[in-house]
Amino acid sequence: EPEVTQTPSHQVTQMGQEVILRCVPISNHLYFYWYRQILGQKVEFLVSFYNNEISEKSEIFDDQFSVERPDGSNFTLKIRSTKLEDSAMYFCASSSVLAGGPYEQYFGPGTRLTVT
Amino acid sequence: AQKVTQAQTEISVVEKEDVTLDCVYETRDTTYYLFWYKQPPSGELVFLIRRNSFDEQNEISGRYSWNFQKSTSSFNFTITASQVVDSAVYFCALTSNTGKLIFGQGTTLQVKP
């Protein structure tokens, strides 16, 4: 069964460093998303991406964040200068077409980012 | 603005008991979609069900059932004859046509043997 994969599973970085989180969405999906979950809290939307551009982004997704689909398979989230409060689980998700309504989003296993 | 409220923070039951997880939503959209996801201790998010605003028919899938009532803006989830493997955090989520999911705070379900 196709699945969304994410690497690395755990990333430890120092404050101020840049990190890139990688995702491989399900191959025939067209919509891609990043969410984050601070430990013990709810899942929060960061950004959605379609047709090589951002469709929507939340207030959390400020200038420190960027997304890219560098090739036909990978979808990345970059945090330019990490802060302590960026420590969270980051989930990538993908879904099929939106025509007729949003199909279910399939989530990857997550990358736990720890900023020290 | 859209909002999802899961008032039950934690629920603890003994195996084989039935349990209902509540979800109340707010939206001004006439077309919207509701979801339930399960997050087991391993941390991944597992899709359980999607419901659109035009379909109030309740759904049953094995031991799982969902009760969607637009009149009360609720989309409740019942597990019948709970099992230890049902222990997880359950999230209710809402979206309109944009696809952006708005999650509730989650309900932690603990099923004791």
PDB file of C-alpha atoms in Angstrom:
ATOM      1  CA  GLU A   1       0.000   0.000   0.000  1.00  0.00           C
ATOM      2  CA  PRO A   2       1.431   3.400  -0.936  1.00  0.00           C
ATOM      3  CA  GLU A   3       2.489   5.578   1.951  1.00  0.00           C
ATOM      4  CA  VAL A   4       4.015   8.932   2.719  1.00  0.00           C
ATOM      5  CA  THR A   5       7.589   8.722   3.955  1.00  0.00           C
ATOM      6  CA  GLN A   6       9.583  11.277   5.896  1.00  0.00           C
ATOM      7  CA  THR A   7      13.257  11.646   6.712  1.00  0.00           C
ATOM      8  CA  PRO A   8      14.869  11.935   9.119  1.00  0.00           C
ATOM      9  CA  SER A   9      12.709  10.476  11.850  1.00  0.00           C
ATOM     10  CA  HIS A  10      14.487  12.604  14.439  1.00  0.00           C
ATOM     11  CA  GLN A  11      16.578  15.729  13.938  1.00  0.00           C
ATOM     12  CA  VAL A  12      18.477  17.515  16.661  1.00  0.00           C
ATOM     13  CA  THR A  13      19.828  20.948  15.837  1.00  0.00           C
ATOM     14  CA  GLN A  14      21.184  23.994  17.579  1.00  0.00           C
ATOM     15  CA  MET A  15      19.268  27.219  17.747  1.00  0.00           C
ATOM     16  CA  GLY A  16      19.961  29.387  14.737  1.00  0.00           C
ATOM     17  CA  GLN A  17      20.808  26.512  12.436  1.00  0.00           C
ATOM     18  CA  GLU A  18      18.968  25.703   9.232  1.00  0.00           C
ATOM     19  CA  VAL A  19      17.130  22.431   8.895  1.00  0.00           C
ATOM     20  CA  ILE A  20      15.493  20.713   5.974  1.00  0.00           C
ATOM     21  CA  LEU A  21      12.813  18.133   6.546  1.00  0.00           C
ATOM     22  CA  ARG A  22      12.110  15.796   3.690  1.00  0.00           C
ATOM     23  CA  CYS A  23       8.987  14.039   2.554  1.00  0.00           C
ATOM     24  CA  VAL A  24       8.073  11.723  -0.273  1.00  0.00           C
ATOM     25  CA  PRO A  25       4.315  11.977  -0.876  1.00  0.00           C
ATOM     26  CA  ILE A  26       2.220   9.231  -2.418  1.00  0.00           C
ATOM     27  CA  SER A  27       3.134   9.176  -6.077  1.00  0.00           C
ATOM     28  CA  ASN A  28      -0.173  10.077  -7.729  1.00  0.00           C
ATOM     29  CA  HIS A  29      -1.152  12.710  -5.195  1.00  0.00           C
ATOM     30  CA  LEU A  30      -1.197  16.350  -6.216  1.00  0.00           C
ATOM     31  CA  TYR A  31      -1.716  18.218  -2.951  1.00  0.00           C
ATOM     32  CA  PHE A  32       0.930  18.400  -0.271  1.00  0.00           C
ATOM     33  CA  TYR A  33       0.849  19.719   3.250  1.00  0.00           C
ATOM     34  CA  TRP A  34       2.986  20.325   6.281  1.00  0.00           C
ATOM     35  CA  TYR A  35       1.605  20.276   9.813  1.00  0.00           C
ATOM     36  CA  ARG A  36       3.300  20.454  13.153  1.00  0.00           C
ATOM     37  CA  GLN A  37       2.451  19.128  16.589  1.00  0.00           C
ATOM     38  CA  ILE A  38       4.124  20.541  19.652  1.00  0.00           C
ATOM     39  CA  LEU A  39       4.424  17.813  22.275  1.00  0.00           C
ATOM     40  CA  GLY A  40       1.085  17.105  23.913  1.00  0.00           C
ATOM     41  CA  GLN A  41      -0.795  19.614  21.804  1.00  0.00           C
ATOM     42  CA  LYS A  42      -3.019  19.511  18.775  1.00  0.00           C
ATOM     43  CA  VAL A  43      -1.907  19.212  15.186  1.00  0.00           C
ATOM     44  CA  GLU A  44      -1.545  22.600  13.489  1.00  0.00           C
ATOM     45  CA  PHE A  45      -1.618  23.401   9.790  1.00  0.00           C
ATOM     46  CA  LEU A  46       1.455  25.103   8.368  1.00  0.00           C
ATOM     47  CA  VAL A  47       1.160  25.177   4.604  1.00  0.00           C
ATOM     48  CA  SER A  48      -0.452  23.569   1.581  1.00  0.00           C
ATOM     49  CA  PHE A  49       1.182  23.234  -1.817  1.00  0.00           C
ATOM     50  CA  TYR A  50      -0.250  22.545  -5.243  1.00  0.00           C
ATOM     51  CA  ASN A  51       1.032  22.939  -8.771  1.00  0.00           C
ATOM     52  CA  ASN A  52       4.434  24.058  -7.540  1.00  0.00           C
ATOM     53  CA  GLU A  53       3.201  26.895  -5.437  1.00  0.00           C
ATOM     54  CA  ILE A  54       1.840  27.576  -1.989  1.00  0.00           C
ATOM     55  CA  SER A  55      -1.961  27.382  -1.892  1.00  0.00           C
ATOM     56  CA  GLU A  56      -2.428  28.487   1.681  1.00  0.00           C
ATOM     57  CA  LYS A  57      -0.288  29.119   4.715  1.00  0.00           C
ATOM     58  CA  SER A  58      -0.947  29.739   8.381  1.00  0.00           C
ATOM     59  CA  GLU A  59       0.293  32.508  10.640  1.00  0.00           C
ATOM     60  CA  ILE A  60       2.911  30.101  11.936  1.00  0.00           C
ATOM     61  CA  PHE A  61       4.459  29.833   8.474  1.00  0.00           C
ATOM     62  CA  ASP A  62       6.482  33.035   8.567  1.00  0.00           C
ATOM     63  CA  ASP A  63       9.537  34.088   6.581  1.00  0.00           C
ATOM     64  CA  GLN A  64      11.683  31.543   8.387  1.00  0.00           C
ATOM     65  CA  PHE A  65       9.820  28.742   6.674  1.00  0.00           C
ATOM     66  CA  SER A  66       9.855  27.702   3.055  1.00  0.00           C
ATOM     67  CA  VAL A  67       8.701  24.722   1.049  1.00  0.00           C
ATOM     68  CA  GLU A  68       9.921  23.267  -2.167  1.00  0.00           C
ATOM     69  CA  ARG A  69       9.309  20.396  -4.514  1.00  0.00           C
ATOM     70  CA  PRO A  70      12.798  20.101  -5.969  1.00  0.00           C
ATOM     71  CA  ASP A  71      12.007  17.123  -8.162  1.00  0.00           C
ATOM     72  CA  GLY A  72       9.075  14.933  -9.048  1.00  0.00           C
ATOM     73  CA  SER A  73       9.030  13.047  -5.797  1.00  0.00           C
ATOM     74  CA  ASN A  74      10.380  15.033  -2.834  1.00  0.00           C
ATOM     75  CA  PHE A  75       8.631  17.758  -0.873  1.00  0.00           C
ATOM     76  CA  THR A  76      10.739  19.672   1.618  1.00  0.00           C
ATOM     77  CA  LEU A  77      10.208  22.041   4.507  1.00  0.00           C
ATOM     78  CA  LYS A  78      13.088  24.362   5.352  1.00  0.00           C
ATOM     79  CA  ILE A  79      13.456  26.329   8.542  1.00  0.00           C
ATOM     80  CA  ARG A  80      16.156  28.922   8.012  1.00  0.00           C
ATOM     81  CA  SER A  81      17.107  29.831  11.556  1.00  0.00           C
ATOM     82  CA  THR A  82      15.594  27.493  14.099  1.00  0.00           C
ATOM     83  CA  LYS A  83      14.257  28.677  17.424  1.00  0.00           C
ATOM     84  CA  LEU A  84      13.588  26.727  20.578  1.00  0.00           C
ATOM     85  CA  GLU A  85       9.860  26.988  19.956  1.00  0.00           C
ATOM     86  CA  ASP A  86      10.259  25.206  16.621  1.00  0.00           C
ATOM     87  CA  SER A  87      10.755  21.973  18.543  1.00  0.00           C
ATOM     88  CA  ALA A  88       7.855  19.784  17.492  1.00  0.00           C
ATOM     89  CA  MET A  89       6.790  16.820  15.421  1.00  0.00           C
ATOM     90  CA  TYR A  90       6.444  17.815  11.800  1.00  0.00           C
ATOM     91  CA  PHE A  91       4.053  15.848   9.652  1.00  0.00           C
ATOM     92  CA  CYS A  92       3.920  15.796   5.893  1.00  0.00           C
ATOM     93  CA  ALA A  93       0.653  14.818   4.224  1.00  0.00           C
ATOM     94  CA  SER A  94      -0.601  14.359   0.707  1.00  0.00           C
ATOM     95  CA  SER A  95      -3.985  13.960  -0.903  1.00  0.00           C
ATOM     96  CA  SER A  96      -5.560  13.310  -4.224  1.00  0.00           C
ATOM     97  CA  VAL A  97      -7.581  15.822  -6.213  1.00  0.00           C
ATOM     98  CA  LEU A  98      -9.933  18.270  -4.532  1.00  0.00           C
ATOM     99  CA  ALA A  99     -12.639  18.047  -7.168  1.00  0.00           C
ATOM    100  CA  GLY A 100     -15.784  16.906  -5.419  1.00  0.00           C
ATOM    101  CA  GLY A 101     -14.293  17.702  -2.074  1.00  0.00           C
ATOM    102  CA  PRO A 102     -11.001  17.171  -0.304  1.00  0.00           C
ATOM    103  CA  TYR A 103      -9.973  13.580  -0.265  1.00  0.00           C
ATOM    104  CA  GLU A 104      -8.474  12.240   2.910  1.00  0.00           C
ATOM    105  CA  GLN A 105      -4.969  13.370   3.637  1.00  0.00           C
ATOM    106  CA  TYR A 106      -2.473  10.616   4.256  1.00  0.00           C
ATOM    107  CA  PHE A 107       0.143  11.487   6.782  1.00  0.00           C
ATOM    108  CA  GLY A 108       3.746  10.464   7.018  1.00  0.00           C
ATOM    109  CA  PRO A 109       5.216   9.113  10.252  1.00  0.00           C
ATOM    110  CA  GLY A 110       6.592  12.526  11.193  1.00  0.00           C
ATOM    111  CA  THR A 111       9.977  14.060  11.904  1.00  0.00           C
ATOM    112  CA  ARG A 112      10.671  14.976  15.497  1.00  0.00           C
ATOM    113  CA  LEU A 113      12.671  18.201  15.510  1.00  0.00           C
ATOM    114  CA  THR A 114      14.504  19.092  18.681  1.00  0.00           C
ATOM    115  CA  VAL A 115      16.134  22.521  18.871  1.00  0.00           C
ATOM    116  CA  THR A 116      18.667  22.964  21.656  1.00  0.00           C
TER     117      THR A 116
ATOM    118  CA  ALA B   1     -13.508  31.122  11.544  1.00  0.00           C
ATOM    119  CA  GLN B   2     -13.491  27.377  11.717  1.00  0.00           C
ATOM    120  CA  LYS B   3     -13.061  25.603  15.013  1.00  0.00           C
ATOM    121  CA  VAL B   4     -13.176  22.071  16.363  1.00  0.00           C
ATOM    122  CA  THR B   5     -13.770  21.329  20.018  1.00  0.00           C
ATOM    123  CA  GLN B   6     -13.105  18.015  21.676  1.00  0.00           C
ATOM    124  CA  ALA B   7     -14.150  18.690  25.240  1.00  0.00           C
ATOM    125  CA  GLN B   8     -12.992  15.324  26.578  1.00  0.00           C
ATOM    126  CA  THR B   9      -9.287  15.546  27.265  1.00  0.00           C
ATOM    127  CA  GLU B  10      -8.872  12.019  28.582  1.00  0.00           C
ATOM    128  CA  ILE B  11     -11.146   9.011  28.827  1.00  0.00           C
ATOM    129  CA  SER B  12     -10.344   5.788  30.609  1.00  0.00           C
ATOM    130  CA  VAL B  13     -12.420   2.643  30.140  1.00  0.00           C
ATOM    131  CA  VAL B  14     -12.073  -1.034  30.834  1.00  0.00           C
ATOM    132  CA  GLU B  15     -11.791  -3.398  27.918  1.00  0.00           C
ATOM    133  CA  LYS B  16     -15.099  -4.351  26.300  1.00  0.00           C
ATOM    134  CA  GLU B  17     -16.803  -1.176  27.394  1.00  0.00           C
ATOM    135  CA  ASP B  18     -18.341   1.081  24.756  1.00  0.00           C
ATOM    136  CA  VAL B  19     -16.958   4.606  24.566  1.00  0.00           C
ATOM    137  CA  THR B  20     -18.047   7.724  22.698  1.00  0.00           C
ATOM    138  CA  LEU B  21     -15.687  10.531  21.763  1.00  0.00           C
ATOM    139  CA  ASP B  22     -17.355  13.881  21.262  1.00  0.00           C
ATOM    140  CA  CYS B  23     -16.583  16.405  18.553  1.00  0.00           C
ATOM    141  CA  VAL B  24     -18.282  19.764  18.062  1.00  0.00           C
ATOM    142  CA  TYR B  25     -17.378  22.009  15.160  1.00  0.00           C
ATOM    143  CA  GLU B  26     -17.962  25.573  14.039  1.00  0.00           C
ATOM    144  CA  THR B  27     -17.944  26.790  10.470  1.00  0.00           C
ATOM    145  CA  ARG B  28     -19.771  29.315   8.307  1.00  0.00           C
ATOM    146  CA  ASP B  29     -19.246  27.253   5.179  1.00  0.00           C
ATOM    147  CA  THR B  30     -22.199  25.349   3.794  1.00  0.00           C
ATOM    148  CA  THR B  31     -19.884  22.774   2.283  1.00  0.00           C
ATOM    149  CA  TYR B  32     -17.378  21.231   4.617  1.00  0.00           C
ATOM    150  CA  TYR B  33     -15.779  17.928   5.489  1.00  0.00           C
ATOM    151  CA  LEU B  34     -15.179  16.218   8.792  1.00  0.00           C
ATOM    152  CA  PHE B  35     -12.531  13.675   9.625  1.00  0.00           C
ATOM    153  CA  TRP B  36     -11.386  11.467  12.442  1.00  0.00           C
ATOM    154  CA  TYR B  37      -7.746  10.488  12.844  1.00  0.00           C
ATOM    155  CA  LYS B  38      -6.133   8.118  15.319  1.00  0.00           C
ATOM    156  CA  GLN B  39      -2.681   8.764  16.772  1.00  0.00           C
ATOM    157  CA  PRO B  40      -1.352   5.643  18.503  1.00  0.00           C
ATOM    158  CA  PRO B  41       1.598   5.822  20.923  1.00  0.00           C
ATOM    159  CA  SER B  42       3.969   5.361  17.988  1.00  0.00           C
ATOM    160  CA  GLY B  43       2.972   8.855  16.847  1.00  0.00           C
ATOM    161  CA  GLU B  44       1.698   8.520  13.307  1.00  0.00           C
ATOM    162  CA  LEU B  45      -1.690   9.867  12.244  1.00  0.00           C
ATOM    163  CA  VAL B  46      -4.034   7.246  10.880  1.00  0.00           C
ATOM    164  CA  PHE B  47      -7.058   8.261   8.823  1.00  0.00           C
ATOM    165  CA  LEU B  48     -10.322   6.731  10.055  1.00  0.00           C
ATOM    166  CA  ILE B  49     -13.200   8.442   8.266  1.00  0.00           C
ATOM    167  CA  ARG B  50     -14.257  11.384   6.096  1.00  0.00           C
ATOM    168  CA  ARG B  51     -17.749  12.841   6.044  1.00  0.00           C
ATOM    169  CA  ASN B  52     -19.129  15.669   3.904  1.00  0.00           C
ATOM    170  CA  SER B  53     -21.703  18.169   5.094  1.00  0.00           C
ATOM    171  CA  PHE B  54     -24.388  16.860   2.756  1.00  0.00           C
ATOM    172  CA  ASP B  55     -24.291  13.345   4.048  1.00  0.00           C
ATOM    173  CA  GLU B  56     -25.727  12.946   7.523  1.00  0.00           C
ATOM    174  CA  GLN B  57     -26.057   9.227   7.253  1.00  0.00           C
ATOM    175  CA  ASN B  58     -24.388   7.515  10.156  1.00  0.00           C
ATOM    176  CA  GLU B  59     -21.640   5.068   9.371  1.00  0.00           C
ATOM    177  CA  ILE B  60     -20.505   1.851  10.925  1.00  0.00           C
ATOM    178  CA  SER B  61     -17.215   0.102  10.281  1.00  0.00           C
ATOM    179  CA  GLY B  62     -16.686  -2.940  12.431  1.00  0.00           C
ATOM    180  CA  ARG B  63     -16.539  -1.767  16.040  1.00  0.00           C
ATOM    181  CA  TYR B  64     -16.407   1.886  14.964  1.00  0.00           C
ATOM    182  CA  SER B  65     -19.419   4.070  14.309  1.00  0.00           C
ATOM    183  CA  TRP B  66     -19.896   7.748  13.651  1.00  0.00           C
ATOM    184  CA  ASN B  67     -22.894   9.955  14.363  1.00  0.00           C
ATOM    185  CA  PHE B  68     -23.038  13.157  12.333  1.00  0.00           C
ATOM    186  CA  GLN B  69     -25.695  15.687  13.359  1.00  0.00           C
ATOM    187  CA  LYS B  70     -25.713  19.044  11.612  1.00  0.00           C
ATOM    188  CA  SER B  71     -28.404  20.383  13.932  1.00  0.00           C
ATOM    189  CA  THR B  72     -25.982  20.228  16.845  1.00  0.00           C
ATOM    190  CA  SER B  73     -22.775  20.602  14.785  1.00  0.00           C
ATOM    191  CA  SER B  74     -21.483  17.364  16.175  1.00  0.00           C
ATOM    192  CA  PHE B  75     -19.599  14.432  14.717  1.00  0.00           C
ATOM    193  CA  ASN B  76     -19.225  11.875  17.478  1.00  0.00           C
ATOM    194  CA  PHE B  77     -17.247   8.663  17.329  1.00  0.00           C
ATOM    195  CA  THR B  78     -18.206   5.490  19.186  1.00  0.00           C
ATOM    196  CA  ILE B  79     -16.038   2.444  19.747  1.00  0.00           C
ATOM    197  CA  THR B  80     -18.011  -0.633  20.684  1.00  0.00           C
ATOM    198  CA  ALA B  81     -16.442  -3.325  22.846  1.00  0.00           C
ATOM    199  CA  SER B  82     -13.205  -1.401  23.245  1.00  0.00           C
ATOM    200  CA  GLN B  83      -9.866  -3.178  23.151  1.00  0.00           C
ATOM    201  CA  VAL B  84      -6.462  -2.310  24.557  1.00  0.00           C
ATOM    202  CA  VAL B  85      -5.226  -1.654  21.011  1.00  0.00           C
ATOM    203  CA  ASP B  86      -7.738   1.188  20.764  1.00  0.00           C
ATOM    204  CA  SER B  87      -5.657   3.164  23.248  1.00  0.00           C
ATOM    205  CA  ALA B  88      -4.556   6.274  21.384  1.00  0.00           C
ATOM    206  CA  VAL B  89      -5.202   9.954  20.928  1.00  0.00           C
ATOM    207  CA  TYR B  90      -8.145  10.595  18.621  1.00  0.00           C
ATOM    208  CA  PHE B  91      -8.447  13.803  16.661  1.00  0.00           C
ATOM    209  CA  CYS B  92     -11.494  15.234  14.984  1.00  0.00           C
ATOM    210  CA  ALA B  93     -10.748  17.613  12.088  1.00  0.00           C
ATOM    211  CA  LEU B  94     -12.624  19.957   9.784  1.00  0.00           C
ATOM    212  CA  THR B  95     -11.932  21.427   6.365  1.00  0.00           C
ATOM    213  CA  SER B  96     -13.699  23.290   3.616  1.00  0.00           C
ATOM    214  CA  ASN B  97     -12.655  23.080  -0.016  1.00  0.00           C
ATOM    215  CA  THR B  98      -9.161  24.386   0.639  1.00  0.00           C
ATOM    216  CA  GLY B  99      -8.006  21.121   2.150  1.00  0.00           C
ATOM    217  CA  LYS B 100      -6.478  22.793   5.200  1.00  0.00           C
ATOM    218  CA  LEU B 101      -7.341  20.621   8.180  1.00  0.00           C
ATOM    219  CA  ILE B 102      -8.381  22.247  11.436  1.00  0.00           C
ATOM    220  CA  PHE B 103      -7.829  19.793  14.258  1.00  0.00           C
ATOM    221  CA  GLY B 104      -9.407  19.589  17.668  1.00  0.00           C
ATOM    222  CA  GLN B 105      -7.282  19.258  20.777  1.00  0.00           C
ATOM    223  CA  GLY B 106      -7.617  15.503  20.742  1.00  0.00           C
ATOM    224  CA  THR B 107      -9.013  12.996  23.202  1.00  0.00           C
ATOM    225  CA  THR B 108      -6.684  10.520  24.851  1.00  0.00           C
ATOM    226  CA  LEU B 109      -8.387   7.177  25.192  1.00  0.00           C
ATOM    227  CA  GLN B 110      -6.943   4.643  27.569  1.00  0.00           C
ATOM    228  CA  VAL B 111      -8.396   1.159  27.467  1.00  0.00           C
ATOM    229  CA  LYS B 112      -7.384  -0.948  30.435  1.00  0.00           C
ATOM    230  CA  PRO B 113      -7.345  -4.741  30.326  1.00  0.00           C
TER     231      PRO B 113
END
